[in-house]
Tab-separated table of C-alpha atoms in Angstrom:
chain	number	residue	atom	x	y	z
A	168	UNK	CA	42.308	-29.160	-7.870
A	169	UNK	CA	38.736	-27.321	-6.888
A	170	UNK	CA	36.623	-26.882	-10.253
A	171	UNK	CA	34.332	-23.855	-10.460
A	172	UNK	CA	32.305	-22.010	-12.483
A	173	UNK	CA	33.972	-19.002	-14.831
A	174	UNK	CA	32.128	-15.911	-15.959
A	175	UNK	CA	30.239	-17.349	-19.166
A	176	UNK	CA	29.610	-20.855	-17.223
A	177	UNK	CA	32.029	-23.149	-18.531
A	178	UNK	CA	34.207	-25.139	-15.971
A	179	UNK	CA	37.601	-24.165	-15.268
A	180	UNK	CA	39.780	-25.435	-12.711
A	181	UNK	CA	42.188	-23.598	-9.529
A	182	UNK	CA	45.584	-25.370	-9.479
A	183	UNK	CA	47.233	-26.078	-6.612
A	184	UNK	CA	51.344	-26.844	-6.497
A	185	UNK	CA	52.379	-29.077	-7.920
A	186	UNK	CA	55.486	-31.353	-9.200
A	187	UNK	CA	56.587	-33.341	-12.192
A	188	UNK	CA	55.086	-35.439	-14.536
A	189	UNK	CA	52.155	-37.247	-11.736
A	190	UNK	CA	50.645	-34.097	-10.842
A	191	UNK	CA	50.408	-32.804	-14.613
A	192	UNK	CA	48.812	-36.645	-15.283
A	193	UNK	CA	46.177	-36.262	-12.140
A	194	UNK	CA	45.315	-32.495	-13.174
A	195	UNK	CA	44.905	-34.245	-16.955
A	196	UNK	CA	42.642	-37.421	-15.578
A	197	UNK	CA	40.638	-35.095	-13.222
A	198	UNK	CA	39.983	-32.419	-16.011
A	199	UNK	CA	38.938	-35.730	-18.184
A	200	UNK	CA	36.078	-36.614	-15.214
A	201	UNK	CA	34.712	-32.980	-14.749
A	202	UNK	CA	34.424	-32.182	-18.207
A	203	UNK	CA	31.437	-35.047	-19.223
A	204	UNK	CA	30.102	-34.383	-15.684
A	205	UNK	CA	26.432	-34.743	-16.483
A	206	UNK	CA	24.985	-32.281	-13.980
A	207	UNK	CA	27.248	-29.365	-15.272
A	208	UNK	CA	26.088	-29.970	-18.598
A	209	UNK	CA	22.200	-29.927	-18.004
A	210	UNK	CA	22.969	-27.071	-15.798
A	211	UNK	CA	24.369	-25.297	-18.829
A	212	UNK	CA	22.017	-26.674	-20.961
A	213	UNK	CA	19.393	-25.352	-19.345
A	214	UNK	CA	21.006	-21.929	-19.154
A	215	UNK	CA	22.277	-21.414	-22.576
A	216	UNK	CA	19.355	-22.749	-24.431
A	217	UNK	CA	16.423	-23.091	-21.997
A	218	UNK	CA	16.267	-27.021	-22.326
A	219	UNK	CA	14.380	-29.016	-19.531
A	220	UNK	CA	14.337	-32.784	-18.759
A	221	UNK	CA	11.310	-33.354	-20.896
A	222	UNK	CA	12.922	-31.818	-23.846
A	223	UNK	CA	16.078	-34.270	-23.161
A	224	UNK	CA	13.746	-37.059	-23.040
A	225	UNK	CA	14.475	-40.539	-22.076
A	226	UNK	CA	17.174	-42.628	-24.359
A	227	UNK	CA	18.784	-38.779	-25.607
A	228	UNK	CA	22.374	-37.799	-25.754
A	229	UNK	CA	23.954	-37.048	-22.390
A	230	UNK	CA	23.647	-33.253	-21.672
A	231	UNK	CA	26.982	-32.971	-22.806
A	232	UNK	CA	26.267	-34.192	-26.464
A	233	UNK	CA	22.568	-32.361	-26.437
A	234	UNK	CA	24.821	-29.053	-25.920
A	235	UNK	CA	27.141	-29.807	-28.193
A	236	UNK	CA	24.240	-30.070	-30.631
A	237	UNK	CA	22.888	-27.261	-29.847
A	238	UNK	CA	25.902	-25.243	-29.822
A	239	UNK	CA	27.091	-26.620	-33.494
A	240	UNK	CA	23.673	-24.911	-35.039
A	241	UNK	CA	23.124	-21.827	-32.203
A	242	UNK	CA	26.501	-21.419	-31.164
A	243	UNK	CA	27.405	-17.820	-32.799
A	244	UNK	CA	24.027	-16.670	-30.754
A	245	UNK	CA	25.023	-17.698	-27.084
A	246	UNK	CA	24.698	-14.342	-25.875
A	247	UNK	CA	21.321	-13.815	-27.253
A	248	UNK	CA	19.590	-17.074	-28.340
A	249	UNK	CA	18.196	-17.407	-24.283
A	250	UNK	CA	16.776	-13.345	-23.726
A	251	UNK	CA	15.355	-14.227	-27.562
A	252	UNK	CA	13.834	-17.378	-26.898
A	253	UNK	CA	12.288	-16.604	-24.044
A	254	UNK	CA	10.789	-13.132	-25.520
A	255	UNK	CA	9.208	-15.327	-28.716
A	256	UNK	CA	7.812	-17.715	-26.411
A	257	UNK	CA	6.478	-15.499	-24.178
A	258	UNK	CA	5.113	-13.175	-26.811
A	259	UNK	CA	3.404	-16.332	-28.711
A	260	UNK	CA	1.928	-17.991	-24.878
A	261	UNK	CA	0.236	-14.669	-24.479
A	262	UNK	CA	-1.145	-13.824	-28.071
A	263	UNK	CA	-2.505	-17.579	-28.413
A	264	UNK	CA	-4.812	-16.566	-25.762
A	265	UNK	CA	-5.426	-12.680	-26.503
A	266	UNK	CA	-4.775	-12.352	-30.047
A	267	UNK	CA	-5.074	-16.072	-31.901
A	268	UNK	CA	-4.936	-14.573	-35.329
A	269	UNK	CA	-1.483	-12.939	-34.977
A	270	UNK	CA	-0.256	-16.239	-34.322
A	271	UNK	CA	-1.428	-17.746	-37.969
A	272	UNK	CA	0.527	-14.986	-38.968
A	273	UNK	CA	3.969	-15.705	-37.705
A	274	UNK	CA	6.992	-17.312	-40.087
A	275	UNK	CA	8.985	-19.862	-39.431
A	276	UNK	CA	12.478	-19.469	-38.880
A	277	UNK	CA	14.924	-18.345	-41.389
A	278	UNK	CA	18.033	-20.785	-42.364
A	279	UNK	CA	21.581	-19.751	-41.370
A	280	UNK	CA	22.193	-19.637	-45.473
A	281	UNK	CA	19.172	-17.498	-46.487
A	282	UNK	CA	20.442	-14.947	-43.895
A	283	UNK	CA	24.047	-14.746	-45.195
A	284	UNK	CA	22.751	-14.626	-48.820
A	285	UNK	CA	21.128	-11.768	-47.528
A	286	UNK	CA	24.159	-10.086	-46.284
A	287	UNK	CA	25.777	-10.842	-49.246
A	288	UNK	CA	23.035	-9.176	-51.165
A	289	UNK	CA	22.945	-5.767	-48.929
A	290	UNK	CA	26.021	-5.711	-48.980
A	291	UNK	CA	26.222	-5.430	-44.818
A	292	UNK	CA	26.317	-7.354	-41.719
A	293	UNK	CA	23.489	-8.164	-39.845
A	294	UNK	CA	23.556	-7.755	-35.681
A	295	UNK	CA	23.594	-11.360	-34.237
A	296	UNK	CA	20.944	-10.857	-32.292
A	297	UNK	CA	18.771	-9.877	-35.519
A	298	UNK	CA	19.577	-12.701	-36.982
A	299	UNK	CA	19.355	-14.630	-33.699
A	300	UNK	CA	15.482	-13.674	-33.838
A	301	UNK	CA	15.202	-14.091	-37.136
A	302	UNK	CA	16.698	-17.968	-37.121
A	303	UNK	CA	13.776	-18.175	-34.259
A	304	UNK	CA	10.822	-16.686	-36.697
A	305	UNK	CA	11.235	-14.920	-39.594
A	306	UNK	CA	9.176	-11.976	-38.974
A	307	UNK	CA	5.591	-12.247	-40.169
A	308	UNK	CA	3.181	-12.116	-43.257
A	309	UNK	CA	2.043	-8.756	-44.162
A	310	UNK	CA	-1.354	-8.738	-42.962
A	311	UNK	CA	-3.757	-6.560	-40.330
A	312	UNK	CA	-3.221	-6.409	-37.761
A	313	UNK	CA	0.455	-6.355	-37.837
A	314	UNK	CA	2.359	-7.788	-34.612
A	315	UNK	CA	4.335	-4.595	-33.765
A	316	UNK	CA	1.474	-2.476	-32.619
A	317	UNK	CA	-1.715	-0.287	-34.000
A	318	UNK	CA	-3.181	2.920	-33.542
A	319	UNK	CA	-6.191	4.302	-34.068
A	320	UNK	CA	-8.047	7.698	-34.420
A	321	UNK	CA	-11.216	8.950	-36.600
A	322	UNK	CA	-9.313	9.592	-39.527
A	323	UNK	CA	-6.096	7.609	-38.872
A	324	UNK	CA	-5.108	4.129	-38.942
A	325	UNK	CA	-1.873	2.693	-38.211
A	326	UNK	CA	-0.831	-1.404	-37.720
A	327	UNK	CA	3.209	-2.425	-38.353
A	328	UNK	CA	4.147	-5.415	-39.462
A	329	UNK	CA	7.364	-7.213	-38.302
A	330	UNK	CA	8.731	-7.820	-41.968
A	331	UNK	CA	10.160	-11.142	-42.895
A	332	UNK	CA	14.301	-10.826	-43.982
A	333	UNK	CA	13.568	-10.778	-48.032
A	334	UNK	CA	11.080	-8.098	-48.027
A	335	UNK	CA	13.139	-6.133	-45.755
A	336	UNK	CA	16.372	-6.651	-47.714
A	337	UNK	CA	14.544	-5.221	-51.101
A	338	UNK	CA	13.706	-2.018	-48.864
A	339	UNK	CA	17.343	-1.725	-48.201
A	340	UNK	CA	18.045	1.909	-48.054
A	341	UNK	CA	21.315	3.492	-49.880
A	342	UNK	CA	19.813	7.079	-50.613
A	343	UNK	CA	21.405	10.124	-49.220
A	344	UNK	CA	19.855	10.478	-45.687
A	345	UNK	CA	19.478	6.763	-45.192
A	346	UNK	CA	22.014	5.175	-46.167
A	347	UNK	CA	22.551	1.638	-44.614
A	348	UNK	CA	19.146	1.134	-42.654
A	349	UNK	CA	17.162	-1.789	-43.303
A	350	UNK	CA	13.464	-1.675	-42.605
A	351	UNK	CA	11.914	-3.827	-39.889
A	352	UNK	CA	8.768	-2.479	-39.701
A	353	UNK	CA	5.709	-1.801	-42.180
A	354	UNK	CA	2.531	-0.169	-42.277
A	355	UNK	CA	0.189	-0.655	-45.502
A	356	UNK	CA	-1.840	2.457	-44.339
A	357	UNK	CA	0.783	4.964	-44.094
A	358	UNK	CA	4.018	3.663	-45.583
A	359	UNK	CA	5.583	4.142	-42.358
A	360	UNK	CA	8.403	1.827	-41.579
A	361	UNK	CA	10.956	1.927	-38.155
A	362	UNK	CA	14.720	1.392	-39.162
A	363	UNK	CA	17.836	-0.555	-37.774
A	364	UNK	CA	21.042	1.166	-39.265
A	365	UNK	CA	23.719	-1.188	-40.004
A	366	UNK	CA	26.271	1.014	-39.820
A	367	UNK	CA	27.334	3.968	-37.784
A	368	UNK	CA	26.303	6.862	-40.333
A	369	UNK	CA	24.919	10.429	-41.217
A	370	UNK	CA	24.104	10.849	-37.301
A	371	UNK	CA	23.520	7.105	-36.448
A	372	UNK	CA	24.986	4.738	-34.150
A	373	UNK	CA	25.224	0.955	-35.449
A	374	UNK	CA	22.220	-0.702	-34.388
A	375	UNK	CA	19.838	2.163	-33.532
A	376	UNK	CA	16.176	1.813	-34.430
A	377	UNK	CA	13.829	4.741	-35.689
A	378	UNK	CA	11.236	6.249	-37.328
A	379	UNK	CA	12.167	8.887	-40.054
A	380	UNK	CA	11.470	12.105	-39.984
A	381	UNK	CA	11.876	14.617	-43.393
A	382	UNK	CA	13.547	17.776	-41.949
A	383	UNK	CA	10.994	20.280	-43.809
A	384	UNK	CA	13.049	23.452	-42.803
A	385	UNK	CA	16.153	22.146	-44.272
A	386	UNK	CA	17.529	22.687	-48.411
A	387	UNK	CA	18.232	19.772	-48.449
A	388	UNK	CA	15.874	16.753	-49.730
A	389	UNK	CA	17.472	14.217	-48.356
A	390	UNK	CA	18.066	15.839	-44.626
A	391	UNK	CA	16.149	13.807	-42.141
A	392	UNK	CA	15.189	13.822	-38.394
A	393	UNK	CA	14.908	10.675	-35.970
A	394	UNK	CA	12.816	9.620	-33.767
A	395	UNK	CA	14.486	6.824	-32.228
A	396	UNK	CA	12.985	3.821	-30.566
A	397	UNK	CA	15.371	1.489	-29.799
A	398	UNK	CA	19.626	1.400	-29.709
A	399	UNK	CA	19.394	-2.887	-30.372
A	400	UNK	CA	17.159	-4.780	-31.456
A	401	UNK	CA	17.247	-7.155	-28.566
A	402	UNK	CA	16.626	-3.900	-26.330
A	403	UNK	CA	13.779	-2.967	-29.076
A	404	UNK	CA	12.201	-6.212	-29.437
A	405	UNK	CA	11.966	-7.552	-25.543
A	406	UNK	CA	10.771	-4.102	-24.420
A	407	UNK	CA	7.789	-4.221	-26.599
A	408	UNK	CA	7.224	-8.009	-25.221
A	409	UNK	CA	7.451	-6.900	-22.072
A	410	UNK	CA	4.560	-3.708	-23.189
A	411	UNK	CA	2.284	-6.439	-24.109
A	412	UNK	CA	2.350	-9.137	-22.054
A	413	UNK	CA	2.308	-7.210	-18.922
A	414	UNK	CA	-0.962	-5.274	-20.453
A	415	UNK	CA	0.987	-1.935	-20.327
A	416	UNK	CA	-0.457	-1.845	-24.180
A	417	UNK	CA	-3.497	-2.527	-24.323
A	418	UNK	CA	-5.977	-5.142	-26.184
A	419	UNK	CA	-8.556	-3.450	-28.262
A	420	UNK	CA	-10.617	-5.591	-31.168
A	421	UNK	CA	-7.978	-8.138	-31.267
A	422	UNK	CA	-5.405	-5.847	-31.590
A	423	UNK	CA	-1.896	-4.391	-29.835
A	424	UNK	CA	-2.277	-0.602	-29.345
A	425	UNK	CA	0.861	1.052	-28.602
A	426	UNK	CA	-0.517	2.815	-25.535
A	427	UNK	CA	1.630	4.539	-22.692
A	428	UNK	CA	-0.010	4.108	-18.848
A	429	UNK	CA	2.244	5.362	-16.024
A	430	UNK	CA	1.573	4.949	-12.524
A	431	UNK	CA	1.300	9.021	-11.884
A	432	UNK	CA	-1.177	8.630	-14.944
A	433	UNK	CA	-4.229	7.249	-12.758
A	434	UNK	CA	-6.403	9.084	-10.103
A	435	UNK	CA	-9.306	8.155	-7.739
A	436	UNK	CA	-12.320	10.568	-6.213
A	437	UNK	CA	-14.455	8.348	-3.955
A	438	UNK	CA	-15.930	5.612	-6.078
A	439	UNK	CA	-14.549	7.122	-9.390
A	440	UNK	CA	-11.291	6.444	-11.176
A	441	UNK	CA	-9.554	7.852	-13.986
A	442	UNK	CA	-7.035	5.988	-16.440
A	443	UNK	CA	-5.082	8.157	-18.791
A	444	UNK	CA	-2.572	6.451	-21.372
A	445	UNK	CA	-1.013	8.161	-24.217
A	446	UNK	CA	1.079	7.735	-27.544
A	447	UNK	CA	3.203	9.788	-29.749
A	448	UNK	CA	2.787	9.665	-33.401
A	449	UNK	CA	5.543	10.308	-35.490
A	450	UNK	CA	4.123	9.349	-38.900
A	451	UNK	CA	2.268	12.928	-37.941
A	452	UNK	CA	4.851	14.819	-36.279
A	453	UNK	CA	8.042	16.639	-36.861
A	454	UNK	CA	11.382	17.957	-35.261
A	455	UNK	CA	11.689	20.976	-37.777
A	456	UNK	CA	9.203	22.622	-37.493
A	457	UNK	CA	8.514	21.336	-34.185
A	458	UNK	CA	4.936	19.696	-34.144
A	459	UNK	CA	4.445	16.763	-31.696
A	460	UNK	CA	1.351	14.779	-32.355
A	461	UNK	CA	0.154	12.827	-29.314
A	462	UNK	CA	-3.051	11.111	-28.861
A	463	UNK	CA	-4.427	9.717	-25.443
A	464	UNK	CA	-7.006	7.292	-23.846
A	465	UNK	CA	-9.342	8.018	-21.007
A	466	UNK	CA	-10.686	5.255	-18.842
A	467	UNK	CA	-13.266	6.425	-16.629
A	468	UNK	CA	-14.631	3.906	-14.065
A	469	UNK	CA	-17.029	3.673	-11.317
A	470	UNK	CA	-16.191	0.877	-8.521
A	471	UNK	CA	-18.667	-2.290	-8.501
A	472	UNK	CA	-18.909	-1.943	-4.849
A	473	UNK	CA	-20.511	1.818	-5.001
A	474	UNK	CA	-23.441	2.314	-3.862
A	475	UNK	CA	-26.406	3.670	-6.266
A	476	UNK	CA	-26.591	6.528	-4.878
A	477	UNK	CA	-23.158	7.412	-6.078
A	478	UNK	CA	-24.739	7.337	-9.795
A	479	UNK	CA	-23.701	10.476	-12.090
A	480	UNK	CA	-23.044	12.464	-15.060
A	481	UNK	CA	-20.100	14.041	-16.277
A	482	UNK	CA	-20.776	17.846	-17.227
A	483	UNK	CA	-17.873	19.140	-18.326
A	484	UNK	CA	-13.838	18.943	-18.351
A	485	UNK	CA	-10.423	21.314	-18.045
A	486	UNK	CA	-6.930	20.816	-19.007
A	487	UNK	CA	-4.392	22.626	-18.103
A	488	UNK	CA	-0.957	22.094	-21.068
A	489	UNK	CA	2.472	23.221	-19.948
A	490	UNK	CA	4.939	23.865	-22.220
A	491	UNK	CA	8.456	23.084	-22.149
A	492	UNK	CA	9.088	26.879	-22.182
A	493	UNK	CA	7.236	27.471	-18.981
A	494	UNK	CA	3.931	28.664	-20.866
A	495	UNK	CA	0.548	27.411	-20.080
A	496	UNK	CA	-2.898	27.468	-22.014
A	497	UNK	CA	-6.397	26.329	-20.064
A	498	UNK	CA	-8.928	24.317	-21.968
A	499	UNK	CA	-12.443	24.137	-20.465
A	500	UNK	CA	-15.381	22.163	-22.477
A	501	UNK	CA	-18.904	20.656	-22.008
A	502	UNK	CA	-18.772	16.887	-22.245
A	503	UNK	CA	-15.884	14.924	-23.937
A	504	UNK	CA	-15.639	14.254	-27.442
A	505	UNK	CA	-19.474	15.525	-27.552
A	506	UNK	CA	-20.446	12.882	-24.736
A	507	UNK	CA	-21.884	13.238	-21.694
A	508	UNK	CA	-21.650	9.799	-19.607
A	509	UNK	CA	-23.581	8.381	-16.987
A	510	UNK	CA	-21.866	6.646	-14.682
A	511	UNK	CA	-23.109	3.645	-12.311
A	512	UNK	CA	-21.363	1.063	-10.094
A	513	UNK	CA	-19.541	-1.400	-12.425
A	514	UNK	CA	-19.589	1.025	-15.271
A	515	UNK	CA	-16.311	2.016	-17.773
A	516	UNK	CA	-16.600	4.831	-19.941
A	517	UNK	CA	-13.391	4.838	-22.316
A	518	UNK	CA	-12.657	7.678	-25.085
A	519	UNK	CA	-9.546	8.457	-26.930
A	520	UNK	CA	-8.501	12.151	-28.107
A	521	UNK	CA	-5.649	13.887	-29.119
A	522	UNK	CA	-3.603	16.874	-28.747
A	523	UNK	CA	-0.129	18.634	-30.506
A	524	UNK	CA	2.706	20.041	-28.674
A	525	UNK	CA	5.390	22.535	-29.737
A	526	UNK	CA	8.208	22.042	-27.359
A	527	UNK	CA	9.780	18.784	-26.663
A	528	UNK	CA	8.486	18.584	-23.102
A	529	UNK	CA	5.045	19.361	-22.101
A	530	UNK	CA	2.489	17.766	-19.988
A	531	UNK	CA	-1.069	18.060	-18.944
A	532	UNK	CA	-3.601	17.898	-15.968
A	533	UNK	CA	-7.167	18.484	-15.497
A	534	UNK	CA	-10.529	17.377	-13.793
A	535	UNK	CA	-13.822	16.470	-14.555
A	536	UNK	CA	-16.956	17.685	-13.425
A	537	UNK	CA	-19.932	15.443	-12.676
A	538	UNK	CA	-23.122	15.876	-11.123
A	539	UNK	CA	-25.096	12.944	-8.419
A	540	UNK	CA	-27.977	11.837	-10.786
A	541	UNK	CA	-29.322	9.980	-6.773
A	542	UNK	CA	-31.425	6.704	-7.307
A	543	UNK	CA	-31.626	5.795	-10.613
A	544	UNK	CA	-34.106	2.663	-11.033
């Protein structure tokens, strides 16, 4: 017989003829061999739940036995416990370096028990891979900055914390409008919380994730909008990893702000570059009636290698905003947000503003106007 490897990894054998009672016994003996071959086992071992030869160490179980230890406690997660893992490590490698404080912050990891005393509480099944992530780290303490993400205006502050299973289970939500989300998400300053629904309901599918939105047109109270963010919370939770420890959200003051760059988003004139990232706020915004809140980051920077001579000031700016319906509107201003930079090789002028829209789609593009300042001592 030829062993081989099946679609989840496991070994599984191709049978050629056979006859009588020998070939069944060789098939049987053979089977016996492959199935505590060592190398298979740290292969899967390695695959299943990301264990290395140092983590085996020397004098530990076979491979075999480590998996079979591993699977007896993680075994209902083998589809997720790996893509988890990895995401938690990652996450915690890269704020141990850029944001030490978050990591004070983190819980350990919930007990299989306290997570089915949970369900039994709710009344509801949690997705695996929530509870997957939660056996890993039980959310975090509720503290600024939270670890899902801040924002920041003049007026407005916003900073979500990941919220451990208890406090999320007493937020529970069976009112009309919400019924069967659980909140994973918390912000002290606005009371703004993103949802997971547990069940598919009232124009949910199981497992989305969202912000809510009260429907302010409707007669109804309890008649809500979404703004959805995620449709599982593996797909929720290793996205925003992935935001972070790439830099596509960036680190201000020691904190994650839930900034948006795209590639399209960044254009050079001769020595001088320009860095626009933006972010929708739906603690601000709407569906009915429509009001999109958006606020955006400028990065303006000179190159080190420019010459002095290159030295200016920016004078003024224009925007032009297209609407989803076709319709445009100029905007044309001295300065930006009352400033008036001067910029010199090396130097980074960053601002943020912020703009509504109307429609659903809508985008902006503009220039800025400098003037050459020459030698500048």
């Amino acid at each position: 017989p030829k062993p081989y490897v099946d679609g989840l990894g496991l070994l599984a054998l191709t049978l050629p003829p056979y006859d009588g009672l020998h070939s069944c016994s060789f098939v049987s003996r053979r089977l016996n061999q492959l199935s505590g071959h060592n190398p298979l086992w740290r292969s899967l071992c390695s695959r299943y739940w990301l264990l290395t030869d140092a983590d085996r160490g020397a004098g530990a179980p076979s491979w075999r036995a480590l998996f079979r230890q591993y699977y007896l406690d993680w075994g209902r997660y083998l589809r997720h416990y790996a893509v988890l893992k990895t995401s938690w490590e990652t996450l915690k490698t890269f704020l141990s370096q850029r944001c030490p404080r978050m990591i004070a912050s983190l819980k350990d990891g919930a007990k299989e028990e306290e997570l089915d005393s949970i369900e039994t509480q709710i009344g509801f099944k949690l997705p695996e891979d929530y509870r997957c992530s939660y056996r890993l780290h039980n959310g975090q303490k509720l503290v600024v900055p939270g670890l899902m993400g801040s924002m920041a205006l003049s007026n407005h502050y916003r900073s979500e914390d990941l919220l451990d299973v208890e406090t999320a289970a007493g937020g529970f939500q069976q009112r009309k409008g919400m019924r069967q989300c659980l909140p994973l998400t918390f912000c002290f300053h606005t009371g703004l919380s993103q949802y997971l629904a547990l069940e598919a309901t009232e124009g949910r599918n199981l497992s989305d994730i969202f912000y809510h939105c009260p429907d302010q047109l409707a007669q109804d109270p309890s008649a809500i909008d979404m703004f959805i963010t995620g449709t599982s919370f593996s797909d929720w939770f290793t996205t925003y990893v992935n935001n972070v420890v790439t830099g596509e959200y960036p680190i201000i003051r020691d904190q994650i702000f839930r900034y948006v760059r795209e590639q399209q988003c960044v254009a050079t004139t001769g020595d001088l570059s320009v860095t626009v990232s933006t972010a929708f706020l739906p603690e601000l915004s709407s569906v009915h009636p429509p009001h999109f809140f958006f606020t955006y980051r400028i990065r303006i920077e000179m190159s080190s290698s420019a010459s002095p001579d290159a030295a200016c000031q920016l004078d003024s700016r224009y925007w032009k905003i297209t609407k989803g319906n076709g319709e445009e509107e100029e905007v044309r201003g001295p300065g930006v947000v009352g400033e008036y930079p001067v910029m010199m090789p090396g130097k980074v002028h960053e601002y943020a503003s912020c703009t509504t829209f109307s429609t659903t789609s809508e985008h902006m593009e503009g220039h800025y106007t400098f003037h050459r300042l020459g030698n500048i001592p």
